[in-house]
Amino acid sequence: MKDSFGRDIYYLRMSVTNRCNLRCVYCMPEGCSDWGDKEGILSIDEIVEIVRAASVCGIKKIRLTGGEPLVRADIVEICRRVSETPGITELCLTTNGILLPKFVDELKTSGVTRLNISLDSLDPVTYKDITRNGTLEGALSGVYAALDRGFKAVKINAVLIGGVNDNEILSLLELTRKHNAHVRFIEMMPIGETADWAETRFVSVDKVKEIASELVEIGSEGVAQLYRLPDGLGTVGLISPISSHFCPTCNRIRVASDGKLKPCLHSPDEIDLRGLSGKALEDAIHLAIYDKPFKHKLDDGHVSESMRNMNEIGG
Ligand code: SAM
Ligand code: SF4
C-alpha cells in the first residue's frame, strides 16, 4: 500500500530475536548480557499472525533478521510458515553465517529465497575484534555453504569502520571476481548505545569508489548503487544511509523482536502490536504504514533517535 507521501511500502523486516552468538562493536554494547531477554521475544504464532496481517496491508517481501535469527530453535518452522503465508512472494534472511552450514539446506526447502551474510573482514584478528567473539573460519564456512545452493542471491554485507576494516575494501570486493556473491558496503549508522563510537569511525561509501578504480557502474538495486569488476561474477553494492540517504524511495517497515512496529528505523515512534490480532492488527499496521515519517535526521548531524540497539531492530 502507499504511505501518505505516495511511497509503495511492500517490505517488512522482522527481528525474530534480540539474542546473538556474536557481539559486533557497532551493534551491541560490550556489557550486553550473554543471551538477551528470551522471554520478551515474539512467539512463532505471533510472528506468523503479524506477517499475515502485514500481507493484507500490501507487504509482499519479508526479511527475517535479529539479533541472530539462526539462534532461534524454531527458525526453520518460522521460515516455512512465513513463506506459506498468502501474498508473501519473497522470504529473505540476514545472518552472521556462523550457524549457516547447519541450517542452509533446511532454510532453502522452507522457502528462503535470498540470504544476506554479514562479513566485515577477511582478517581473522580483525574479524574477532569486530565481532568480539566470532571466528572468521566460522563465518566463511557459512558463506561457502550458501553459495551454489540455488538461492536467488547470496549477499555479503560489510559495514565500513574507519581505521578497522577500510583497508580491506579491495580484498572484500575481490570475492565477487570468483564467486557469484554480491558484496555490499554499508555506511555505519550511529544508533543505540554504540552511537558515539560509530560516529567517530564513520567512512563514506565514496571511499570504495576512490580506491576501486576498476569498478564499472551498472545501475541500482533497491537502496544500493551497483558496480561490477570487469571480469566479476558477482556485483558490488554501495549503501549510503548517511552520506546520501534514500528516505524518498523507502519501501519498508520494521518489527522489533518484542513486537513493536517501527515505521522508520531512526525514529523513536513505535506501535505495539502485541496483543493485537485479526482486523485490529491489520488496522494498526495499515495506520502505521500510512503515517510513516518522510525522512530520518542522520544526515543533519544527529545520531539516531531510535533509542534501540540494532540487535533488537535488525538493521
Ligand atoms: N545477526 C545478523 C547479521 O549480523 O547479519 C542479522 C542482524 S544484524 C543487526 C543486520 C545487519 O545490520 C548486519 O548486516 C549488520 O552489519 C548491520 N548493522 C548492525 N549495526 C549497524 C550499524 N550501527 N550501522 C550499520 N549497519 C549495522
Ligand atoms: Fe549479532 Fe548481527 Fe548485531 Fe553482529 S550485527 S552483534 S551478528 S545481531
GROMACS .gro file of C-alpha atoms and ligand atoms in nm:
model
  350
    1MET     CA    1   0.000   0.000   0.000
    2LYS     CA    2   0.105   0.364  -0.036
    3ASP     CA    3   0.202   0.580   0.259
    4SER     CA    4   0.086   0.940   0.291
    5PHE     CA    5   0.383   1.050   0.073
    6GLY     CA    6   0.291   0.811  -0.208
    7ARG     CA    7   0.574   0.563  -0.143
    8ASP     CA    8   0.485   0.199  -0.208
    9ILE     CA    9   0.556   0.009   0.115
   10TYR     CA   10   0.581  -0.363   0.044
   11TYR     CA   11   0.879  -0.482   0.252
   12LEU     CA   12   0.878  -0.589   0.619
   13ARG     CA   13   1.190  -0.663   0.819
   14MET     CA   14   1.109  -0.878   1.120
   15SER     CA   15   1.355  -0.917   1.402
   16VAL     CA   16   1.280  -1.264   1.538
   17THR     CA   17   1.516  -1.235   1.835
   18ASN     CA   18   1.742  -0.984   2.009
   19ARG     CA   19   1.980  -1.265   2.105
   20CYS     CA   20   2.304  -1.323   1.922
   21ASN     CA   21   2.605  -1.551   1.925
   22LEU     CA   22   2.830  -1.252   1.836
   23ARG     CA   23   2.872  -0.902   1.983
   24CYS     CA   24   2.962  -0.672   1.694
   25VAL     CA   25   3.108  -0.344   1.817
   26TYR     CA   26   2.869  -0.121   1.617
   27CYS     CA   27   2.557  -0.320   1.704
   28MET     CA   28   2.556  -0.435   2.067
   29PRO     CA   29   2.719  -0.272   2.368
   30GLU     CA   30   3.004  -0.464   2.529
   31GLY     CA   31   2.821  -0.527   2.855
   32CYS     CA   32   2.513  -0.670   2.680
   33SER     CA   33   2.411  -0.980   2.870
   34ASP     CA   34   2.501  -1.311   2.710
   35TRP     CA   35   2.169  -1.408   2.560
   36GLY     CA   36   1.943  -1.107   2.589
   37ASP     CA   37   1.584  -1.131   2.706
   38LYS     CA   38   1.441  -1.456   2.569
   39GLU     CA   39   1.104  -1.417   2.737
   40GLY     CA   40   1.023  -1.086   2.567
   41ILE     CA   41   1.056  -1.204   2.208
   42LEU     CA   42   0.764  -1.280   1.979
   43SER     CA   43   0.640  -1.638   1.963
   44ILE     CA   44   0.619  -1.820   1.629
   45ASP     CA   45   0.239  -1.776   1.626
   46GLU     CA   46   0.272  -1.401   1.692
   47ILE     CA   47   0.527  -1.368   1.409
   48VAL     CA   48   0.307  -1.556   1.163
   49GLU     CA   49  -0.003  -1.352   1.257
   50ILE     CA   50   0.189  -1.024   1.210
   51VAL     CA   51   0.310  -1.142   0.868
   52ARG     CA   52  -0.044  -1.242   0.770
   53ALA     CA   53  -0.186  -0.906   0.874
   54ALA     CA   54   0.102  -0.720   0.703
   55SER     CA   55   0.037  -0.907   0.380
   56VAL     CA   56  -0.326  -0.790   0.392
   57CYS     CA   57  -0.176  -0.435   0.403
   58GLY     CA   58   0.028  -0.497   0.088
   59ILE     CA   59   0.352  -0.641   0.229
   60LYS     CA   60   0.499  -0.894  -0.017
   61LYS     CA   61   0.861  -0.925   0.086
   62ILE     CA   62   0.977  -1.037   0.432
   63ARG     CA   63   1.329  -1.032   0.574
   64LEU     CA   64   1.389  -1.230   0.894
   65THR     CA   65   1.668  -1.076   1.098
   66GLY     CA   66   1.769  -1.022   1.458
   67GLY     CA   67   1.985  -1.049   1.667
   68GLU     CA   68   2.091  -1.369   1.502
   69PRO     CA   69   1.785  -1.544   1.358
   70LEU     CA   70   1.960  -1.881   1.347
   71VAL     CA   71   1.994  -1.898   1.728
   72ARG     CA   72   1.616  -1.948   1.746
   73ALA     CA   73   1.542  -2.319   1.778
   74ASP     CA   74   1.223  -2.281   1.570
   75ILE     CA   75   1.374  -2.073   1.288
   76VAL     CA   76   1.316  -2.334   1.016
   77GLU     CA   77   0.950  -2.365   1.115
   78ILE     CA   78   0.918  -1.985   1.120
   79CYS     CA   79   1.056  -1.972   0.764
   80ARG     CA   80   0.821  -2.242   0.644
   81ARG     CA   81   0.509  -2.078   0.790
   82VAL     CA   82   0.606  -1.726   0.680
   83SER     CA   83   0.684  -1.840   0.325
   84GLU     CA   84   0.348  -2.019   0.305
   85THR     CA   85   0.157  -1.702   0.401
   86PRO     CA   86  -0.070  -1.596   0.112
   87GLY     CA   87   0.065  -1.282  -0.057
   88ILE     CA   88   0.428  -1.329   0.052
   89THR     CA   89   0.640  -1.371  -0.261
   90GLU     CA   90   0.992  -1.324  -0.124
   91LEU     CA   91   1.145  -1.452   0.201
   92CYS     CA   92   1.497  -1.327   0.280
   93LEU     CA   93   1.711  -1.390   0.586
   94THR     CA   94   2.004  -1.194   0.727
   95THR     CA   95   2.260  -1.387   0.930
   96ASN     CA   96   2.617  -1.365   1.055
   97GLY     CA   97   2.669  -1.701   0.884
   98ILE     CA   98   2.821  -1.889   1.178
   99LEU     CA   99   2.533  -2.137   1.203
  100LEU     CA  100   2.455  -2.149   0.830
  101PRO     CA  101   2.633  -2.477   0.749
  102LYS     CA  102   2.391  -2.648   0.988
  103PHE     CA  103   2.075  -2.479   0.855
  104VAL     CA  104   2.130  -2.383   0.493
  105ASP     CA  105   1.954  -2.678   0.329
  106GLU     CA  106   1.653  -2.665   0.560
  107LEU     CA  107   1.624  -2.288   0.507
  108LYS     CA  108   1.618  -2.343   0.133
  109THR     CA  109   1.348  -2.609   0.148
  110SER     CA  110   1.149  -2.396   0.394
  111GLY     CA  111   1.110  -2.118   0.140
  112VAL     CA  112   1.402  -1.879   0.200
  113THR     CA  113   1.481  -1.725  -0.140
  114ARG     CA  114   1.769  -1.487  -0.057
  115LEU     CA  115   2.044  -1.481   0.205
  116ASN     CA  116   2.243  -1.184   0.335
  117ILE     CA  117   2.555  -1.276   0.532
  118SER     CA  118   2.749  -1.022   0.739
  119LEU     CA  119   3.124  -1.032   0.688
  120ASP     CA  120   3.320  -0.719   0.775
  121SER     CA  121   3.672  -0.853   0.749
  122LEU     CA  122   3.879  -1.129   0.591
  123ASP     CA  123   4.147  -1.095   0.855
  124PRO     CA  124   4.094  -1.340   1.145
  125VAL     CA  125   4.217  -1.095   1.411
  126THR     CA  126   4.014  -0.800   1.282
  127TYR     CA  127   3.707  -1.024   1.243
  128LYS     CA  128   3.740  -1.135   1.604
  129ASP     CA  129   3.792  -0.775   1.721
  130ILE     CA  130   3.478  -0.653   1.538
  131THR     CA  131   3.253  -0.940   1.647
  132ARG     CA  132   3.416  -0.968   1.992
  133ASN     CA  133   3.394  -1.348   1.990
  134GLY     CA  134   3.348  -1.476   1.633
  135THR     CA  135   3.585  -1.677   1.418
  136LEU     CA  136   3.644  -1.582   1.056
  137GLU     CA  137   3.662  -1.952   0.971
  138GLY     CA  138   3.307  -2.000   1.103
  139ALA     CA  139   3.167  -1.706   0.906
  140LEU     CA  140   3.342  -1.812   0.584
  141SER     CA  141   3.212  -2.166   0.618
  142GLY     CA  142   2.864  -2.009   0.625
  143VAL     CA  143   2.934  -1.807   0.311
  144TYR     CA  144   3.065  -2.111   0.122
  145ALA     CA  145   2.774  -2.325   0.243
  146ALA     CA  146   2.531  -2.072   0.097
  147LEU     CA  147   2.692  -2.030  -0.245
  148ASP     CA  148   2.575  -2.263  -0.521
  149ARG     CA  149   2.270  -2.381  -0.322
  150GLY     CA  150   2.038  -2.220  -0.574
  151PHE     CA  151   1.932  -1.911  -0.376
  152LYS     CA  152   1.823  -1.621  -0.596
  153ALA     CA  153   2.104  -1.420  -0.434
  154VAL     CA  154   2.372  -1.450  -0.168
  155LYS     CA  155   2.483  -1.107  -0.049
  156ILE     CA  156   2.776  -1.032   0.177
  157ASN     CA  157   2.726  -0.725   0.395
  158ALA     CA  158   3.033  -0.534   0.511
  159VAL     CA  159   2.989  -0.234   0.739
  160LEU     CA  160   3.271   0.017   0.682
  161ILE     CA  161   3.458   0.103   1.003
  162GLY     CA  162   3.725   0.373   0.980
  163GLY     CA  163   4.069   0.256   1.091
  164VAL     CA  164   3.942  -0.101   1.137
  165ASN     CA  165   3.839  -0.257   0.806
  166ASP     CA  166   3.857   0.025   0.548
  167ASN     CA  167   4.197  -0.114   0.443
  168GLU     CA  168   4.017  -0.434   0.331
  169ILE     CA  169   3.785  -0.284   0.072
  170LEU     CA  170   3.978  -0.433  -0.220
  171SER     CA  171   4.009  -0.781  -0.069
  172LEU     CA  172   3.639  -0.791   0.021
  173LEU     CA  173   3.521  -0.688  -0.325
  174GLU     CA  174   3.764  -0.939  -0.473
  175LEU     CA  175   3.515  -1.208  -0.351
  176THR     CA  176   3.290  -1.104  -0.640
  177ARG     CA  177   3.552  -1.190  -0.900
  178LYS     CA  178   3.544  -1.567  -0.850
  179HIS     CA  179   3.209  -1.617  -0.678
  180ASN     CA  180   2.853  -1.531  -0.769
  181ALA     CA  181   2.834  -1.337  -0.444
  182HIS     CA  182   2.718  -0.979  -0.414
  183VAL     CA  183   2.927  -0.770  -0.175
  184ARG     CA  184   2.752  -0.471  -0.020
  185PHE     CA  185   2.948  -0.198   0.156
  186ILE     CA  186   2.729  -0.024   0.411
  187GLU     CA  187   2.786   0.303   0.595
  188MET     CA  188   2.789   0.259   0.970
  189MET     CA  189   2.496   0.429   1.142
  190PRO     CA  190   2.523   0.593   1.485
  191ILE     CA  191   2.242   0.416   1.668
  192GLY     CA  192   2.166   0.295   2.019
  193GLU     CA  193   2.430   0.259   2.290
  194THR     CA  194   2.711   0.232   2.032
  195ALA     CA  195   2.619   0.560   1.857
  196ASP     CA  196   2.907   0.773   1.990
  197TRP     CA  197   3.161   0.504   1.900
  198ALA     CA  198   3.016   0.465   1.549
  199GLU     CA  199   3.011   0.838   1.483
  200THR     CA  200   3.387   0.874   1.525
  201ARG     CA  201   3.461   0.588   1.283
  202PHE     CA  202   3.227   0.681   1.000
  203VAL     CA  203   3.355   0.617   0.647
  204SER     CA  204   3.152   0.718   0.341
  205VAL     CA  205   3.095   0.456   0.070
  206ASP     CA  206   3.261   0.710  -0.166
  207LYS     CA  207   3.589   0.568  -0.034
  208VAL     CA  208   3.510   0.241  -0.216
  209LYS     CA  209   3.479   0.429  -0.546
  210GLU     CA  210   3.803   0.620  -0.480
  211ILE     CA  211   4.003   0.306  -0.404
  212ALA     CA  212   3.849   0.059  -0.650
  213SER     CA  213   3.906   0.233  -0.982
  214GLU     CA  214   3.835  -0.093  -1.168
  215LEU     CA  215   3.466  -0.087  -1.072
  216VAL     CA  216   3.216  -0.028  -1.351
  217GLU     CA  217   2.879   0.125  -1.262
  218ILE     CA  218   2.587  -0.092  -1.372
  219GLY     CA  219   2.283   0.079  -1.216
  220SER     CA  220   2.096   0.035  -0.892
  221GLU     CA  221   1.903  -0.228  -0.700
  222GLY     CA  222   1.676  -0.112  -0.419
  223VAL     CA  223   1.885   0.115  -0.198
  224ALA     CA  224   2.222   0.002  -0.342
  225GLN     CA  225   2.420   0.165  -0.621
  226LEU     CA  226   2.558  -0.129  -0.819
  227TYR     CA  227   2.902  -0.186  -0.969
  228ARG     CA  228   3.093  -0.480  -1.110
  229LEU     CA  229   3.456  -0.577  -1.159
  230PRO     CA  230   3.508  -0.606  -1.537
  231ASP     CA  231   3.552  -0.985  -1.510
  232GLY     CA  232   3.347  -1.030  -1.189
  233LEU     CA  233   3.077  -1.294  -1.144
  234GLY     CA  234   2.902  -1.106  -0.868
  235THR     CA  235   2.821  -0.738  -0.808
  236VAL     CA  236   2.945  -0.473  -0.566
  237GLY     CA  237   2.683  -0.254  -0.398
  238LEU     CA  238   2.721   0.071  -0.209
  239ILE     CA  239   2.460   0.152   0.054
  240SER     CA  240   2.476   0.503   0.194
  241PRO     CA  241   2.214   0.567   0.462
  242ILE     CA  242   2.417   0.865   0.588
  243SER     CA  243   2.604   1.035   0.301
  244SER     CA  244   2.312   1.008   0.061
  245HIS     CA  245   2.003   0.892   0.243
  246PHE     CA  246   1.739   0.705   0.046
  247CYS     CA  247   1.432   0.804   0.251
  248PRO     CA  248   1.236   0.940  -0.051
  249THR     CA  249   1.234   0.590  -0.201
  250CYS     CA  250   1.199   0.396   0.127
  251ASN     CA  251   0.977   0.091   0.083
  252ARG     CA  252   0.992  -0.077   0.424
  253ILE     CA  253   0.871  -0.104   0.780
  254ARG     CA  254   1.025  -0.299   1.067
  255VAL     CA  255   0.902  -0.502   1.361
  256ALA     CA  256   1.140  -0.534   1.657
  257SER     CA  257   1.185  -0.863   1.839
  258ASP     CA  258   0.941  -0.753   2.113
  259GLY     CA  259   0.658  -0.683   1.867
  260LYS     CA  260   0.695  -0.303   1.836
  261LEU     CA  261   0.642  -0.183   1.479
  262LYS     CA  262   0.891   0.083   1.370
  263PRO     CA  263   0.770   0.277   1.065
  264CYS     CA  264   1.122   0.431   1.039
  265LEU     CA  265   1.447   0.276   1.163
  266HIS     CA  266   1.571   0.604   1.310
  267SER     CA  267   1.251   0.742   1.458
  268PRO     CA  268   1.156   0.688   1.825
  269ASP     CA  269   0.796   0.617   1.713
  270GLU     CA  270   0.683   0.261   1.785
  271ILE     CA  271   0.346   0.090   1.768
  272ASP     CA  272   0.297  -0.206   2.000
  273LEU     CA  273   0.146  -0.495   1.800
  274ARG     CA  274   0.146  -0.737   2.091
  275GLY     CA  275  -0.195  -0.850   2.199
  276LEU     CA  276  -0.350  -0.748   1.865
  277SER     CA  277  -0.481  -0.994   1.608
  278GLY     CA  278  -0.723  -1.015   1.315
  279LYS     CA  279  -0.877  -0.687   1.195
  280ALA     CA  280  -0.736  -0.484   1.488
  281LEU     CA  281  -0.382  -0.591   1.394
  282GLU     CA  282  -0.443  -0.517   1.025
  283ASP     CA  283  -0.577  -0.170   1.115
  284ALA     CA  284  -0.275  -0.094   1.336
  285ILE     CA  285  -0.029  -0.192   1.059
  286HIS     CA  286  -0.230  -0.004   0.796
  287LEU     CA  287  -0.222   0.317   1.002
  288ALA     CA  288   0.149   0.279   1.082
  289ILE     CA  289   0.234   0.245   0.712
  290TYR     CA  290   0.018   0.541   0.617
  291ASP     CA  291   0.179   0.761   0.885
  292LYS     CA  292   0.539   0.660   0.807
  293PRO     CA  293   0.769   0.964   0.856
  294PHE     CA  294   0.919   1.117   0.541
  295LYS     CA  295   1.286   1.108   0.641
  296HIS     CA  296   1.532   1.048   0.920
  297LYS     CA  297   1.767   1.317   1.051
  298LEU     CA  298   2.100   1.135   1.043
  299ASP     CA  299   2.235   1.349   0.760
  300ASP     CA  300   2.169   1.663   0.967
  301GLY     CA  301   2.450   1.561   1.203
  302HIS     CA  302   2.224   1.387   1.454
  303VAL     CA  303   2.262   1.038   1.592
  304SER     CA  304   1.965   0.806   1.553
  305GLU     CA  305   1.658   0.894   1.758
  306SER     CA  306   1.565   0.526   1.758
  307MET     CA  307   1.654   0.460   2.125
  308ARG     CA  308   1.723   0.095   2.041
  309ASN     CA  309   2.028  -0.116   1.973
  310MET     CA  310   2.044  -0.272   1.626
  311ASN     CA  311   2.018  -0.629   1.756
  312GLU     CA  312   1.658  -0.556   1.863
  313ILE     CA  313   1.556  -0.395   1.535
  314GLY     CA  314   1.751  -0.600   1.285
  315GLY     CA  315   1.913  -0.342   1.058
  316SAM     N1  316   2.291  -1.109   1.307
  316SAM     C1  317   2.259  -1.091   1.170
  316SAM     C2  318   2.375  -1.029   1.096
  316SAM     O1  319   2.467  -0.978   1.159
  316SAM     O2  320   2.371  -1.031   0.973
  316SAM     C3  321   2.133  -1.010   1.148
  316SAM     C4  322   2.111  -0.890   1.236
  316SAM     S1  323   2.220  -0.754   1.208
  316SAM     C5  324   2.157  -0.633   1.323
  316SAM     C6  325   2.167  -0.697   1.049
  316SAM     C7  326   2.262  -0.607   0.977
  316SAM     O3  327   2.271  -0.483   1.047
  316SAM     C8  328   2.405  -0.661   0.966
  316SAM     O4  329   2.446  -0.660   0.830
  316SAM     C9  330   2.487  -0.562   1.045
  316SAM     O5  331   2.616  -0.548   0.994
  316SAM    C10  332   2.403  -0.437   1.032
  316SAM     N2  333   2.430  -0.338   1.137
  316SAM    C11  334   2.426  -0.355   1.270
  316SAM     N3  335   2.456  -0.240   1.335
  316SAM    C12  336   2.479  -0.146   1.238
  316SAM    C13  337   2.513  -0.008   1.239
  316SAM     N4  338   2.532   0.058   1.353
  316SAM     N5  339   2.528   0.054   1.120
  316SAM    C14  340   2.510  -0.012   1.003
  316SAM     N6  341   2.476  -0.142   0.995
  316SAM    C15  342   2.461  -0.209   1.112
  317SF4    FE1  343   2.485  -1.007   1.622
  317SF4    FE2  344   2.433  -0.930   1.376
  317SF4    FE3  345   2.449  -0.750   1.571
  317SF4    FE4  346   2.668  -0.872   1.491
  317SF4     S1  347   2.541  -0.735   1.368
  317SF4     S2  348   2.603  -0.842   1.706
  317SF4     S3  349   2.595  -1.070   1.440
  317SF4     S4  350   2.298  -0.907   1.554
   0.00000   0.00000   0.00000
